[in-house]
Amino acid sequence: MMPAQLSNPYDILAFHAEIGVDAALEETPQNRFAEAEAAIAPMAPIAVKPPSPVPMSRPPAATSSAAPVPPDAAALEAREMASKAKTLEALHEILKTFDGCALKKTAKNLVFADGNPKARVMLVGEAPGADEDREGLPFVGRSGKLLDLMLGAIGLDRTSAYIANIVPWRPPGNRTPTPQETSICLPFIKRQIELANPDFLICLGKPSMQTLLGVNDGIKAARGKWRDYDTGTRTIKAMATFHPAYLLRSPNEKKFAWRDMLALKKALAS
Ligand code: URA
């Protein structure tokens, strides 16, 4: 809540910027938690009815008063929609029509992927930031520049690596995506990995590692180890390393990320 003593418009703006409010979305504040509860509440009687098929697509939400899709239904719908995509281009198009994740409402752009989808290496980050949201491409801001340097150090670039995120829309104020947002978007990134079919998957940071590899240890202990990842059609090698944004804050850890990059180079050569 805004401190009551703030009356100067500059101070009010500064307060909002500090807590991560960096875009004006509506004239009046909306309680999205109350909306979600209201959407879930009427579901109770439905539970006793025989299950009905999940609709493949809903009519677009014409007004902001349209009821939000309950998270479980959205995750189911995401799974259905993602499984229908036979190519990455089709998946991209399908994702554009998906309205089940509330982040889409506040993001400027869908950030699907960058790089070469035929590359042997796929890197997956957490979620787009402000620069990525503006450009509609992953890792184009400061951490993207560092990622490019990391890739360059082992002879890779965006023509020889494919890059995406767990969540393809920017969370407002760069907050961490909620577990609900992550699980709604998960079927899409899993299908994206399956369709890209890389030989090596690199998870950038703990959220990506937890979500894709199911590893809950701290990133310091868990990074740098090759693990198996089942794409749905085959098993590939996956490794977690530090997120470039973390490396910008903790440059002392760069030596470990460097080791991970060398391990990737060795694996690519073998
Ligand atoms: N951080 C991420 O995890 N992904 C991006 O695309 C940019 C920053």
Short mmCIF file of C-alpha atoms and ligand atoms in Angstrom, two decimals:
data_model
loop_
_atom_site.label_atom_id
_atom_site.label_comp_id
_atom_site.label_asym_id
_atom_site.label_seq_id
_atom_site.Cartn_x
_atom_site.Cartn_y
_atom_site.Cartn_z
CA MET A 1 0.00 0.00 0.00
CA MET A 2 1.22 3.51 -0.77
CA PRO A 3 2.42 5.44 2.30
CA ALA A 4 -0.28 8.01 3.21
CA GLN A 5 2.23 10.84 3.67
CA LEU A 6 3.14 10.84 -0.05
CA SER A 7 1.36 13.67 -1.81
CA ASN A 8 4.00 15.04 -4.19
CA PRO A 9 3.39 13.39 -7.62
CA TYR A 10 7.14 12.89 -8.10
CA ASP A 11 7.40 10.99 -4.79
CA ILE A 12 4.35 8.90 -5.69
CA LEU A 13 5.93 8.00 -9.06
CA ALA A 14 9.27 7.23 -7.41
CA PHE A 15 7.52 5.01 -4.86
CA HIS A 16 5.79 3.03 -7.61
CA ALA A 17 8.97 2.70 -9.68
CA GLU A 18 10.79 1.39 -6.62
CA ILE A 19 8.24 -1.37 -5.97
CA GLY A 20 8.38 -2.41 -9.64
CA VAL A 21 5.30 -0.69 -11.06
CA ASP A 22 6.72 0.51 -14.36
CA ALA A 23 3.67 0.59 -16.61
CA ALA A 24 0.21 2.14 -16.28
CA LEU A 25 -2.33 -0.48 -17.25
CA GLU A 26 -5.70 0.85 -16.08
CA GLU A 27 -7.21 3.96 -14.51
CA THR A 28 -8.12 2.19 -11.30
CA PRO A 29 -6.37 -0.60 -9.38
CA GLN A 30 -7.74 -4.12 -9.92
CA ASN A 31 -7.63 -6.88 -7.33
CA ARG A 32 -6.60 -9.82 -9.55
CA PHE A 33 -6.53 -12.19 -6.57
CA ALA A 34 -10.23 -11.55 -5.94
CA GLU A 35 -10.94 -12.14 -9.65
CA ALA A 36 -9.17 -15.49 -9.55
CA GLU A 37 -11.14 -16.53 -6.47
CA ALA A 38 -14.40 -15.48 -8.09
CA ALA A 39 -13.53 -17.51 -11.17
CA ILE A 40 -12.65 -20.60 -9.16
CA ALA A 41 -15.62 -20.45 -6.76
CA PRO A 42 -18.35 -21.36 -9.28
CA MET A 43 -16.35 -24.42 -10.30
CA ALA A 44 -17.34 -26.39 -7.21
CA PRO A 45 -20.73 -27.66 -8.46
CA ILE A 46 -19.20 -28.48 -11.83
CA ALA A 47 -16.98 -31.04 -10.15
CA VAL A 48 -19.94 -33.43 -9.70
CA LYS A 49 -20.85 -33.33 -13.41
CA PRO A 50 -19.19 -35.70 -15.87
CA PRO A 51 -16.01 -34.10 -17.23
CA SER A 52 -16.55 -32.18 -20.44
CA PRO A 53 -13.86 -31.90 -23.10
CA VAL A 54 -11.48 -28.96 -22.77
CA PRO A 55 -12.28 -26.43 -25.51
CA MET A 56 -9.48 -26.06 -28.02
CA SER A 57 -10.00 -22.38 -28.33
CA ARG A 58 -12.12 -19.78 -26.68
CA PRO A 59 -13.52 -16.69 -28.29
CA PRO A 60 -11.12 -13.81 -27.66
CA ALA A 61 -11.82 -11.86 -24.47
CA ALA A 62 -13.63 -8.86 -25.91
CA THR A 63 -13.75 -6.80 -22.75
CA SER A 64 -11.70 -6.61 -19.58
CA SER A 65 -14.76 -7.89 -17.65
CA ALA A 66 -14.44 -11.34 -19.28
CA ALA A 67 -13.99 -13.95 -16.53
CA PRO A 68 -10.39 -15.09 -16.24
CA VAL A 69 -9.77 -18.75 -17.09
CA PRO A 70 -9.22 -20.81 -13.92
CA PRO A 71 -5.55 -21.87 -13.72
CA ASP A 72 -6.17 -25.63 -13.94
CA ALA A 73 -8.32 -25.21 -17.02
CA ALA A 74 -5.69 -22.91 -18.54
CA ALA A 75 -2.92 -25.47 -17.93
CA LEU A 76 -5.06 -28.19 -19.50
CA GLU A 77 -5.86 -25.99 -22.45
CA ALA A 78 -2.16 -25.15 -22.82
CA ARG A 79 -1.32 -28.84 -22.92
CA GLU A 80 -3.99 -29.52 -25.54
CA MET A 81 -2.94 -26.59 -27.69
CA ALA A 82 0.80 -27.28 -27.44
CA SER A 83 0.35 -30.93 -28.38
CA LYS A 84 -1.42 -29.91 -31.59
CA ALA A 85 1.64 -28.03 -32.90
CA LYS A 86 3.62 -30.07 -35.38
CA THR A 87 6.27 -27.44 -36.06
CA LEU A 88 7.87 -24.58 -34.13
CA GLU A 89 6.17 -22.09 -36.44
CA ALA A 90 2.81 -23.69 -35.66
CA LEU A 91 3.59 -23.60 -31.94
CA HIS A 92 4.45 -19.91 -32.21
CA GLU A 93 1.15 -19.20 -33.96
CA ILE A 94 -0.82 -21.26 -31.42
CA LEU A 95 0.86 -19.48 -28.53
CA LYS A 96 -0.20 -16.13 -30.01
CA THR A 97 -3.83 -17.23 -29.69
CA PHE A 98 -3.51 -18.58 -26.14
CA ASP A 99 -5.24 -16.35 -23.58
CA GLY A 100 -4.87 -18.57 -20.51
CA CYS A 101 -1.92 -16.75 -18.94
CA ALA A 102 -2.69 -13.36 -17.42
CA LEU A 103 0.84 -12.14 -18.19
CA LYS A 104 -0.20 -11.79 -21.82
CA LYS A 105 -2.47 -8.91 -20.82
CA THR A 106 0.33 -6.80 -19.38
CA ALA A 107 3.15 -7.73 -21.77
CA LYS A 108 3.83 -5.72 -24.93
CA ASN A 109 5.01 -8.72 -26.93
CA LEU A 110 5.13 -12.47 -26.96
CA VAL A 111 8.79 -13.49 -26.63
CA PHE A 112 8.96 -16.85 -28.35
CA ALA A 113 12.58 -17.56 -29.29
CA ASP A 114 15.74 -16.35 -30.95
CA GLY A 115 18.60 -18.09 -32.65
CA ASN A 116 18.72 -21.15 -34.83
CA PRO A 117 15.95 -23.68 -34.15
CA LYS A 118 18.09 -26.34 -35.84
CA ALA A 119 21.02 -25.77 -33.47
CA ARG A 120 22.35 -28.61 -31.33
CA VAL A 121 22.18 -26.40 -28.22
CA MET A 122 19.04 -24.90 -26.71
CA LEU A 123 19.21 -22.49 -23.78
CA VAL A 124 16.17 -21.72 -21.65
CA GLY A 125 15.91 -18.75 -19.30
CA GLU A 126 13.16 -17.73 -16.92
CA ALA A 127 11.07 -14.94 -18.44
CA PRO A 128 11.58 -11.87 -20.59
CA GLY A 129 12.61 -8.56 -19.06
CA ALA A 130 11.73 -5.05 -20.22
CA ASP A 131 14.15 -5.04 -23.20
CA GLU A 132 12.98 -8.45 -24.36
CA ASP A 133 9.34 -7.41 -23.99
CA ARG A 134 9.98 -4.32 -26.11
CA GLU A 135 11.79 -6.22 -28.86
CA GLY A 136 9.89 -9.50 -28.70
CA LEU A 137 13.16 -11.46 -28.51
CA PRO A 138 14.77 -13.28 -25.58
CA PHE A 139 18.01 -12.16 -23.96
CA VAL A 140 18.57 -8.88 -25.77
CA GLY A 141 19.21 -6.73 -22.68
CA ARG A 142 22.26 -6.61 -20.42
CA SER A 143 22.07 -10.26 -19.44
CA GLY A 144 21.62 -11.15 -23.11
CA LYS A 145 24.85 -9.35 -23.96
CA LEU A 146 26.63 -11.41 -21.33
CA LEU A 147 24.99 -14.58 -22.63
CA ASP A 148 26.32 -13.75 -26.10
CA LEU A 149 29.81 -13.40 -24.62
CA MET A 150 29.46 -16.73 -22.82
CA LEU A 151 28.39 -18.42 -26.03
CA GLY A 152 31.09 -16.63 -28.00
CA ALA A 153 33.72 -17.94 -25.59
CA ILE A 154 33.06 -21.47 -26.88
CA GLY A 155 32.56 -20.52 -30.50
CA LEU A 156 28.76 -20.32 -30.45
CA ASP A 157 26.39 -17.51 -31.32
CA ARG A 158 22.74 -17.11 -32.23
CA THR A 159 23.26 -18.95 -35.49
CA SER A 160 24.43 -22.02 -33.57
CA ALA A 161 22.22 -21.85 -30.49
CA TYR A 162 18.47 -21.62 -29.94
CA ILE A 163 17.19 -19.50 -27.03
CA ALA A 164 13.81 -19.37 -25.27
CA ASN A 165 12.25 -18.87 -21.85
CA ILE A 166 10.03 -20.89 -19.53
CA VAL A 167 7.47 -18.09 -19.59
CA PRO A 168 7.13 -16.18 -22.88
CA TRP A 169 5.54 -13.00 -21.51
CA ARG A 170 7.21 -10.46 -19.25
CA PRO A 171 5.97 -10.48 -15.66
CA PRO A 172 5.18 -6.85 -14.70
CA GLY A 173 8.06 -5.11 -12.98
CA ASN A 174 10.30 -8.13 -13.78
CA ARG A 175 8.90 -10.03 -10.84
CA THR A 176 9.41 -13.79 -10.68
CA PRO A 177 6.65 -15.66 -12.51
CA THR A 178 4.24 -17.28 -10.05
CA PRO A 179 4.16 -21.11 -9.85
CA GLN A 180 0.71 -20.87 -11.45
CA GLU A 181 1.98 -18.81 -14.42
CA THR A 182 4.90 -21.21 -14.79
CA SER A 183 2.73 -24.31 -14.81
CA ILE A 184 0.32 -22.75 -17.31
CA CYS A 185 3.20 -21.97 -19.70
CA LEU A 186 5.10 -25.22 -19.11
CA PRO A 187 3.43 -27.31 -21.85
CA PHE A 188 4.49 -24.74 -24.44
CA ILE A 189 8.19 -24.67 -23.56
CA LYS A 190 8.25 -28.46 -23.25
CA ARG A 191 6.75 -28.78 -26.71
CA GLN A 192 9.16 -26.13 -27.99
CA ILE A 193 12.09 -28.23 -26.74
CA GLU A 194 10.59 -31.37 -28.24
CA LEU A 195 10.09 -29.74 -31.64
CA ALA A 196 13.50 -28.01 -31.66
CA ASN A 197 14.99 -31.37 -30.72
CA PRO A 198 18.41 -30.12 -29.56
CA ASP A 199 21.18 -32.48 -28.45
CA PHE A 200 21.94 -30.35 -25.40
CA LEU A 201 19.67 -28.31 -23.16
CA ILE A 202 21.12 -25.58 -20.94
CA CYS A 203 18.91 -24.25 -18.16
CA LEU A 204 19.85 -20.69 -17.27
CA GLY A 205 19.27 -20.20 -13.55
CA LYS A 206 17.39 -22.01 -10.84
CA PRO A 207 13.78 -21.41 -11.98
CA SER A 208 14.56 -22.93 -15.39
CA MET A 209 16.42 -25.85 -13.77
CA GLN A 210 13.62 -26.50 -11.26
CA THR A 211 10.90 -26.31 -13.86
CA LEU A 212 12.51 -28.38 -16.60
CA LEU A 213 14.81 -30.73 -14.70
CA GLY A 214 12.81 -31.05 -11.49
CA VAL A 215 15.95 -30.30 -9.46
CA ASN A 216 15.19 -28.36 -6.30
CA ASP A 217 18.73 -27.99 -4.96
CA GLY A 218 20.39 -24.60 -4.96
CA ILE A 219 21.89 -23.61 -8.29
CA LYS A 220 25.40 -23.40 -6.77
CA ALA A 221 25.32 -27.10 -5.92
CA ALA A 222 23.30 -28.29 -8.90
CA ARG A 223 24.97 -26.42 -11.78
CA GLY A 224 27.53 -28.03 -14.03
CA LYS A 225 26.17 -31.57 -13.86
CA TRP A 226 24.91 -33.37 -16.93
CA ARG A 227 21.46 -34.85 -16.42
CA ASP A 228 18.99 -36.65 -18.62
CA TYR A 229 16.07 -34.74 -20.07
CA ASP A 230 13.24 -36.59 -21.75
CA THR A 231 11.92 -34.47 -24.59
CA GLY A 232 8.96 -36.79 -25.11
CA THR A 233 10.58 -38.40 -28.14
CA ARG A 234 14.12 -39.02 -26.86
CA THR A 235 16.49 -38.45 -23.98
CA ILE A 236 19.03 -35.66 -24.31
CA LYS A 237 21.69 -34.20 -22.03
CA ALA A 238 20.79 -31.21 -19.92
CA MET A 239 22.80 -28.98 -17.62
CA ALA A 240 21.97 -26.01 -15.42
CA THR A 241 24.30 -23.06 -15.15
CA PHE A 242 24.12 -19.63 -13.58
CA HIS A 243 21.72 -17.15 -15.11
CA PRO A 244 23.65 -14.30 -16.79
CA ALA A 245 21.69 -11.76 -14.72
CA TYR A 246 23.04 -13.42 -11.59
CA LEU A 247 26.55 -13.34 -13.03
CA LEU A 248 26.20 -9.60 -13.61
CA ARG A 249 25.45 -9.22 -9.90
CA SER A 250 28.03 -11.80 -8.77
CA PRO A 251 30.99 -11.63 -11.15
CA ASN A 252 33.01 -13.91 -8.84
CA GLU A 253 30.85 -16.80 -10.00
CA LYS A 254 31.76 -16.31 -13.66
CA LYS A 255 34.57 -18.84 -13.38
CA PHE A 256 31.99 -21.57 -12.68
CA ALA A 257 29.84 -20.56 -15.62
CA TRP A 258 33.00 -20.63 -17.72
CA ARG A 259 33.59 -24.25 -16.61
CA ASP A 260 30.03 -25.10 -17.60
CA MET A 261 30.53 -23.55 -21.02
CA LEU A 262 33.72 -25.59 -21.46
CA ALA A 263 31.83 -28.74 -20.51
CA LEU A 264 29.27 -27.88 -23.18
CA LYS A 265 32.04 -27.30 -25.73
CA LYS A 266 33.55 -30.68 -24.89
CA ALA A 267 30.19 -32.42 -25.15
CA LEU A 268 29.55 -30.80 -28.52
CA ALA A 269 32.90 -32.00 -29.79
CA SER A 270 32.48 -35.57 -28.61
N1 URA B 1 16.19 -13.10 -18.37
C1 URA B 1 15.60 -14.23 -18.83
O1 URA B 1 15.47 -15.20 -18.08
N2 URA B 1 15.18 -14.25 -20.07
C2 URA B 1 15.32 -13.23 -20.92
O2 URA B 1 14.89 -13.35 -22.07
C3 URA B 1 15.94 -12.07 -20.43
C4 URA B 1 16.37 -12.02 -19.17
#
